[in-house]
Amino acid sequence: MARYPLSPWIAHRGGGCLAPENTLEGFRLAARLGFQAVEFDVMLTRDQVPILIHDETLERTTDGRGGVAERDWDELADLDAGRWLHRSWSGARIPRLTDVLALCTDLGLGVNVEIKPAAGHDEATGRLVAEGVAAAWPATLPLVVSSFSEAALAAARDAVPEQPRALLVEAIPGDFGARLARLDCAFLHARAVDLTVTATQELAAAGVPLAAYTVNSPEVAARCFALGVVALFTDRLDCLGP
Ligand code: G3P
Ligand code: MG
C-alpha cells in the first residue's frame, strides 16, 4: 500500500470554523494549534492566477460580487475575505496559491491542494495548479493534490505525473480501482458520512489509503479510524485534532 503522506488530522480550508476559510490567517492558526497539515481550495481567476477560494462566486466569503473566473487577480486582491465570518477578521485577503505555499513552507505544514475548477475550466485549472505547486513546493514537505474533477486530475497528471494525487468523491464508487488507475491517483478522499464497512474493506484490500471529510465530532472520527481511514479533514480545530 502506498504510504499516505499527510498527518492524521488535516485542518479543513485552513482554519476550519475558527478563522475565515482559505486565508493566510487560517493557516497560521492551524499551525499554532499544532496541526501538521492543512487543506485548501484553488481556482483560477480570469487571467489564470491560481487563488484560494471555495465558491465560484465571491459573495459568500468576500465583499466582492460575481464570478471568480470573470475577474482578474488585480480586481480581487484587495477584497475583504474575513469580515463575512466576523468583523474581527476584517482585512484578511484572498491569497494566491504562491502566497500560501510560501507560508506553509515557512510553517512546516503539509498541504492538501484541492483543485476546485470553476465550471468549464477543469483542464486549465488542473494543469496550472499542478505546475504552480511543482514550482514552489519543497520536496521535503508532505503534499497531496486532489479534486472532484476527473478532467482536472487528468490535466494535473499530464502536467506533473510524479505529484501525489487523490480522487475526491462522496460515496466510494464501485469502480474506484479503474478510476484511480486511469488518473494515476494513489489515494481516495471520500465523505465520512457515506463510508460503509464493505466499501472501506474493498479499498483496504486494494491497498488504497483513504482520507475522509469533513469530520466534526469525536464519534464520527472514532468510526472513521475504526474503518481504517488514515486521515480526517476537520473544521473543529477547537476540539478535534492532534
Ligand atoms: O477536500 C476535502 C473537502 O474540502 C471537499 O469538500 O466542498 O469542502 O471542498 P469541500
Ligand atoms: Mg476543499
mmCIF file of C-alpha atoms and ligand atoms in Angstrom:
data_model
loop_
_atom_site.group_PDB
_atom_site.id
_atom_site.type_symbol
_atom_site.label_atom_id
_atom_site.label_comp_id
_atom_site.label_asym_id
_atom_site.label_seq_id
_atom_site.Cartn_x
_atom_site.Cartn_y
_atom_site.Cartn_z
ATOM 1 C CA MET A 1 0.000 0.000 0.000
ATOM 2 C CA ALA A 2 1.279 3.484 -0.833
ATOM 3 C CA ARG A 3 2.056 5.479 2.305
ATOM 4 C CA TYR A 4 -0.319 8.397 2.859
ATOM 5 C CA PRO A 5 1.936 11.429 3.269
ATOM 6 C CA LEU A 6 -0.242 13.752 5.372
ATOM 7 C CA SER A 7 -0.718 13.519 9.134
ATOM 8 C CA PRO A 8 -3.971 12.000 10.530
ATOM 9 C CA TRP A 9 -5.621 15.388 11.239
ATOM 10 C CA ILE A 10 -5.964 17.891 8.418
ATOM 11 C CA ALA A 11 -7.290 21.395 9.093
ATOM 12 C CA HIS A 12 -10.109 21.930 6.579
ATOM 13 C CA ARG A 13 -9.912 25.114 4.477
ATOM 14 C CA GLY A 14 -7.036 26.299 6.677
ATOM 15 C CA GLY A 15 -8.502 27.341 9.974
ATOM 16 C CA GLY A 16 -11.733 25.333 9.840
ATOM 17 C CA CYS A 17 -14.501 27.206 11.639
ATOM 18 C CA LEU A 18 -12.097 29.263 13.768
ATOM 19 C CA ALA A 19 -10.838 31.584 11.030
ATOM 20 C CA PRO A 20 -12.038 32.744 7.617
ATOM 21 C CA GLU A 21 -11.666 29.834 5.208
ATOM 22 C CA ASN A 22 -8.809 29.747 2.701
ATOM 23 C CA THR A 23 -6.916 32.685 4.228
ATOM 24 C CA LEU A 24 -3.362 33.059 5.499
ATOM 25 C CA GLU A 25 -4.839 33.820 8.916
ATOM 26 C CA GLY A 26 -6.380 30.351 8.972
ATOM 27 C CA PHE A 27 -3.139 28.568 8.129
ATOM 28 C CA ARG A 28 -1.271 30.456 10.851
ATOM 29 C CA LEU A 29 -3.953 29.487 13.364
ATOM 30 C CA ALA A 30 -3.871 25.815 12.326
ATOM 31 C CA ALA A 31 -0.109 25.742 12.819
ATOM 32 C CA ARG A 32 -0.414 27.490 16.198
ATOM 33 C CA LEU A 33 -2.909 24.837 17.328
ATOM 34 C CA GLY A 34 -0.498 22.049 16.460
ATOM 35 C CA PHE A 35 -1.914 20.882 13.123
ATOM 36 C CA GLN A 36 0.718 19.491 10.795
ATOM 37 C CA ALA A 37 -1.419 19.515 7.647
ATOM 38 C CA VAL A 38 -3.985 21.808 6.017
ATOM 39 C CA GLU A 39 -6.428 21.536 3.125
ATOM 40 C CA PHE A 40 -7.395 24.394 0.825
ATOM 41 C CA ASP A 41 -9.298 25.031 -2.432
ATOM 42 C CA VAL A 42 -7.708 26.548 -5.540
ATOM 43 C CA MET A 43 -9.498 28.178 -8.505
ATOM 44 C CA LEU A 44 -8.272 30.291 -11.440
ATOM 45 C CA THR A 45 -9.022 33.963 -11.970
ATOM 46 C CA ARG A 46 -9.838 35.174 -15.493
ATOM 47 C CA ASP A 47 -6.149 36.000 -16.024
ATOM 48 C CA GLN A 48 -5.210 32.465 -14.918
ATOM 49 C CA VAL A 49 -3.865 33.222 -11.443
ATOM 50 C CA PRO A 50 -4.463 30.306 -9.025
ATOM 51 C CA ILE A 51 -6.122 31.714 -5.897
ATOM 52 C CA LEU A 52 -7.674 30.241 -2.772
ATOM 53 C CA ILE A 53 -11.450 30.262 -2.760
ATOM 54 C CA HIS A 54 -14.123 27.605 -2.393
ATOM 55 C CA ASP A 55 -17.144 29.022 -4.213
ATOM 56 C CA GLU A 56 -17.321 30.002 -7.885
ATOM 57 C CA THR A 57 -18.823 33.299 -6.776
ATOM 58 C CA LEU A 58 -17.435 35.932 -4.451
ATOM 59 C CA GLU A 59 -20.478 36.780 -2.350
ATOM 60 C CA ARG A 60 -20.329 34.236 0.489
ATOM 61 C CA THR A 61 -16.717 34.731 1.603
ATOM 62 C CA THR A 62 -15.760 38.207 0.361
ATOM 63 C CA ASP A 63 -17.204 41.681 -0.035
ATOM 64 C CA GLY A 64 -16.980 41.316 -3.836
ATOM 65 C CA ARG A 65 -19.660 40.273 -6.279
ATOM 66 C CA GLY A 66 -19.850 37.972 -9.280
ATOM 67 C CA GLY A 67 -17.875 35.054 -10.637
ATOM 68 C CA VAL A 68 -14.266 34.349 -9.688
ATOM 69 C CA ALA A 69 -13.460 33.233 -13.253
ATOM 70 C CA GLU A 70 -14.806 36.521 -14.652
ATOM 71 C CA ARG A 71 -12.399 38.698 -12.644
ATOM 72 C CA ASP A 72 -8.677 39.365 -12.987
ATOM 73 C CA TRP A 73 -6.443 38.985 -9.958
ATOM 74 C CA ASP A 74 -5.942 42.735 -9.557
ATOM 75 C CA GLU A 75 -9.732 43.110 -9.131
ATOM 76 C CA LEU A 76 -9.727 40.540 -6.296
ATOM 77 C CA ALA A 77 -6.504 41.289 -4.447
ATOM 78 C CA ASP A 78 -7.977 43.980 -2.192
ATOM 79 C CA LEU A 79 -11.312 42.333 -1.401
ATOM 80 C CA ASP A 80 -12.047 41.627 2.242
ATOM 81 C CA ALA A 81 -12.130 37.855 2.777
ATOM 82 C CA GLY A 82 -12.517 37.859 6.566
ATOM 83 C CA ARG A 83 -15.345 40.110 7.567
ATOM 84 C CA TRP A 84 -18.042 37.638 6.441
ATOM 85 C CA LEU A 85 -17.071 35.456 9.413
ATOM 86 C CA HIS A 86 -16.657 38.213 11.992
ATOM 87 C CA ARG A 87 -15.636 41.865 11.934
ATOM 88 C CA SER A 88 -12.520 40.978 13.942
ATOM 89 C CA TRP A 89 -11.203 39.274 10.786
ATOM 90 C CA SER A 90 -11.607 42.374 8.623
ATOM 91 C CA GLY A 91 -8.572 42.911 6.444
ATOM 92 C CA ALA A 92 -7.977 39.262 5.604
ATOM 93 C CA ARG A 93 -7.372 38.922 1.865
ATOM 94 C CA ILE A 94 -7.806 36.224 -0.777
ATOM 95 C CA PRO A 95 -4.352 34.629 -1.063
ATOM 96 C CA ARG A 96 -2.732 33.342 -4.237
ATOM 97 C CA LEU A 97 -1.526 29.742 -4.338
ATOM 98 C CA THR A 98 2.054 31.038 -4.335
ATOM 99 C CA ASP A 99 1.421 33.055 -1.138
ATOM 100 C CA VAL A 100 0.029 30.029 0.661
ATOM 101 C CA LEU A 101 2.733 27.616 -0.440
ATOM 102 C CA ALA A 102 5.363 30.082 0.800
ATOM 103 C CA LEU A 103 3.612 30.470 4.173
ATOM 104 C CA CYS A 104 3.045 26.727 4.628
ATOM 105 C CA THR A 105 6.694 26.097 3.778
ATOM 106 C CA ASP A 106 7.710 28.586 6.471
ATOM 107 C CA LEU A 107 5.300 26.972 8.954
ATOM 108 C CA GLY A 108 6.397 23.445 8.034
ATOM 109 C CA LEU A 109 2.823 22.381 7.219
ATOM 110 C CA GLY A 110 1.915 19.533 4.902
ATOM 111 C CA VAL A 111 -0.710 20.506 2.334
ATOM 112 C CA ASN A 112 -3.674 19.013 0.512
ATOM 113 C CA VAL A 113 -4.154 21.244 -2.508
ATOM 114 C CA GLU A 114 -7.718 20.740 -3.731
ATOM 115 C CA ILE A 115 -8.125 21.745 -7.377
ATOM 116 C CA LYS A 116 -11.532 23.451 -7.480
ATOM 117 C CA PRO A 117 -12.194 24.476 -11.078
ATOM 118 C CA ALA A 118 -14.952 26.898 -11.960
ATOM 119 C CA ALA A 119 -17.347 25.245 -14.441
ATOM 120 C CA GLY A 120 -15.707 24.826 -17.825
ATOM 121 C CA HIS A 121 -12.165 25.481 -16.571
ATOM 122 C CA ASP A 122 -11.206 21.977 -15.432
ATOM 123 C CA GLU A 123 -8.178 21.307 -17.640
ATOM 124 C CA ALA A 124 -6.526 24.716 -17.258
ATOM 125 C CA THR A 125 -7.054 24.694 -13.507
ATOM 126 C CA GLY A 126 -5.636 21.179 -13.124
ATOM 127 C CA ARG A 127 -2.566 21.974 -15.203
ATOM 128 C CA LEU A 128 -1.775 25.379 -13.703
ATOM 129 C CA VAL A 129 -2.301 24.260 -10.117
ATOM 130 C CA ALA A 130 -0.076 21.203 -10.599
ATOM 131 C CA GLU A 131 2.608 23.315 -12.255
ATOM 132 C CA GLY A 132 2.339 26.030 -9.615
ATOM 133 C CA VAL A 133 2.766 23.505 -6.823
ATOM 134 C CA ALA A 134 5.662 21.798 -8.592
ATOM 135 C CA ALA A 135 7.456 25.124 -8.979
ATOM 136 C CA ALA A 136 7.082 26.211 -5.361
ATOM 137 C CA TRP A 137 6.691 23.252 -3.037
ATOM 138 C CA PRO A 138 9.734 21.783 -1.296
ATOM 139 C CA ALA A 139 10.187 18.039 -1.796
ATOM 140 C CA THR A 140 10.764 17.644 1.937
ATOM 141 C CA LEU A 141 7.198 18.588 2.981
ATOM 142 C CA PRO A 142 4.112 16.372 2.594
ATOM 143 C CA LEU A 143 1.795 17.023 -0.351
ATOM 144 C CA VAL A 144 -1.386 15.592 -1.858
ATOM 145 C CA VAL A 145 -3.150 17.196 -4.839
ATOM 146 C CA SER A 146 -6.845 16.282 -5.084
ATOM 147 C CA SER A 147 -10.030 17.096 -6.980
ATOM 148 C CA PHE A 148 -13.619 16.055 -7.546
ATOM 149 C CA SER A 149 -12.975 16.896 -11.203
ATOM 150 C CA GLU A 150 -11.515 13.948 -13.086
ATOM 151 C CA ALA A 151 -10.742 16.247 -16.030
ATOM 152 C CA ALA A 152 -8.711 18.483 -13.714
ATOM 153 C CA LEU A 153 -6.890 15.493 -12.233
ATOM 154 C CA ALA A 154 -6.093 14.153 -15.704
ATOM 155 C CA ALA A 155 -4.601 17.516 -16.660
ATOM 156 C CA ALA A 156 -2.619 17.607 -13.399
ATOM 157 C CA ARG A 157 -1.372 14.068 -14.070
ATOM 158 C CA ASP A 158 -0.217 15.007 -17.567
ATOM 159 C CA ALA A 159 1.497 18.180 -16.333
ATOM 160 C CA VAL A 160 3.298 16.724 -13.296
ATOM 161 C CA PRO A 161 2.982 12.925 -13.360
ATOM 162 C CA GLU A 162 5.035 12.305 -10.225
ATOM 163 C CA GLN A 163 2.896 14.503 -7.927
ATOM 164 C CA PRO A 164 0.929 12.516 -5.290
ATOM 165 C CA ARG A 165 -2.773 12.670 -6.191
ATOM 166 C CA ALA A 166 -6.129 11.772 -4.604
ATOM 167 C CA LEU A 167 -9.511 11.401 -6.271
ATOM 168 C CA LEU A 168 -12.214 13.177 -4.265
ATOM 169 C CA VAL A 169 -15.629 11.523 -4.125
ATOM 170 C CA GLU A 170 -18.725 11.492 -1.982
ATOM 171 C CA ALA A 171 -19.554 7.775 -1.613
ATOM 172 C CA ILE A 172 -16.796 5.337 -2.613
ATOM 173 C CA PRO A 173 -17.637 4.294 -6.191
ATOM 174 C CA GLY A 174 -17.781 0.628 -7.162
ATOM 175 C CA ASP A 175 -15.278 1.259 -9.952
ATOM 176 C CA PHE A 176 -12.748 3.085 -7.765
ATOM 177 C CA GLY A 177 -9.900 0.863 -8.970
ATOM 178 C CA ALA A 178 -10.373 1.754 -12.639
ATOM 179 C CA ARG A 179 -10.780 5.456 -11.895
ATOM 180 C CA LEU A 180 -7.711 5.668 -9.668
ATOM 181 C CA ALA A 181 -5.638 3.759 -12.210
ATOM 182 C CA ARG A 182 -6.783 5.981 -15.082
ATOM 183 C CA LEU A 183 -5.897 9.149 -13.169
ATOM 184 C CA ASP A 184 -2.741 7.665 -11.604
ATOM 185 C CA CYS A 185 -4.075 8.533 -8.133
ATOM 186 C CA ALA A 186 -2.666 6.637 -5.160
ATOM 187 C CA PHE A 187 -5.285 7.884 -2.668
ATOM 188 C CA LEU A 188 -9.028 8.353 -2.266
ATOM 189 C CA HIS A 189 -10.687 11.178 -0.289
ATOM 190 C CA ALA A 190 -14.332 10.358 0.497
ATOM 191 C CA ARG A 191 -17.175 11.839 2.525
ATOM 192 C CA ALA A 192 -17.152 10.469 6.056
ATOM 193 C CA VAL A 193 -20.920 10.098 6.431
ATOM 194 C CA ASP A 194 -21.114 7.917 3.299
ATOM 195 C CA LEU A 195 -18.480 5.370 4.381
ATOM 196 C CA THR A 196 -19.600 1.750 4.590
ATOM 197 C CA VAL A 197 -17.812 -1.257 6.037
ATOM 198 C CA THR A 198 -17.963 -3.067 2.698
ATOM 199 C CA ALA A 199 -16.523 -0.241 0.626
ATOM 200 C CA THR A 200 -13.728 0.561 3.081
ATOM 201 C CA GLN A 201 -12.773 -3.134 3.217
ATOM 202 C CA GLU A 202 -12.611 -3.272 -0.592
ATOM 203 C CA LEU A 203 -10.414 -0.187 -0.598
ATOM 204 C CA ALA A 204 -8.107 -1.657 2.052
ATOM 205 C CA ALA A 205 -7.876 -4.937 0.132
ATOM 206 C CA ALA A 206 -6.845 -2.942 -2.933
ATOM 207 C CA GLY A 207 -4.168 -1.144 -0.894
ATOM 208 C CA VAL A 208 -5.640 2.350 -1.332
ATOM 209 C CA PRO A 209 -5.229 4.737 1.627
ATOM 210 C CA LEU A 210 -8.463 6.574 2.422
ATOM 211 C CA ALA A 211 -8.911 10.037 3.936
ATOM 212 C CA ALA A 212 -12.372 11.289 4.977
ATOM 213 C CA TYR A 213 -14.066 14.707 5.059
ATOM 214 C CA THR A 214 -15.456 16.611 6.910
ATOM 215 C CA VAL A 215 -15.369 15.184 10.432
ATOM 216 C CA ASN A 216 -16.563 17.479 13.180
ATOM 217 C CA SER A 217 -17.490 15.111 16.010
ATOM 218 C CA PRO A 218 -15.455 12.642 18.104
ATOM 219 C CA GLU A 219 -17.990 9.884 17.377
ATOM 220 C CA VAL A 220 -17.619 10.154 13.612
ATOM 221 C CA ALA A 221 -13.837 10.410 13.974
ATOM 222 C CA ALA A 222 -13.742 7.207 16.035
ATOM 223 C CA ARG A 223 -15.900 5.380 13.487
ATOM 224 C CA CYS A 224 -13.671 6.529 10.610
ATOM 225 C CA PHE A 225 -10.465 5.430 12.321
ATOM 226 C CA ALA A 226 -12.096 2.085 13.192
ATOM 227 C CA LEU A 227 -12.908 1.663 9.491
ATOM 228 C CA GLY A 228 -9.237 2.151 8.656
ATOM 229 C CA VAL A 229 -9.307 5.768 7.498
ATOM 230 C CA VAL A 230 -5.780 7.191 7.619
ATOM 231 C CA ALA A 231 -6.581 10.919 7.853
ATOM 232 C CA LEU A 232 -9.535 13.176 8.627
ATOM 233 C CA PHE A 233 -10.391 16.688 7.498
ATOM 234 C CA THR A 234 -11.939 18.754 10.271
ATOM 235 C CA ASP A 235 -13.409 22.207 10.798
ATOM 236 C CA ARG A 236 -13.335 21.766 14.575
ATOM 237 C CA LEU A 237 -9.804 22.841 15.313
ATOM 238 C CA ASP A 238 -11.050 23.859 18.745
ATOM 239 C CA CYS A 239 -11.918 20.333 19.932
ATOM 240 C CA LEU A 240 -10.553 17.780 17.436
ATOM 241 C CA GLY A 241 -7.075 17.209 16.121
ATOM 242 C CA PRO A 242 -3.575 16.470 17.271
HETATM 243 O O1 G3P B 1 -11.009 18.096 0.267
HETATM 244 C C1 G3P B 1 -11.976 17.745 1.193
HETATM 245 C C2 G3P B 1 -13.117 18.735 1.187
HETATM 246 O O2 G3P B 1 -12.590 20.021 1.245
HETATM 247 C C3 G3P B 1 -14.004 18.587 -0.015
HETATM 248 O O3 G3P B 1 -15.154 19.386 0.069
HETATM 249 O O4 G3P B 1 -16.501 21.318 -0.594
HETATM 250 O O5 G3P B 1 -15.129 21.430 1.455
HETATM 251 O O6 G3P B 1 -14.046 21.494 -0.773
HETATM 252 P P1 G3P B 1 -15.202 20.972 0.040
HETATM 253 MG MG MG B 2 -11.960 21.559 -0.159
#
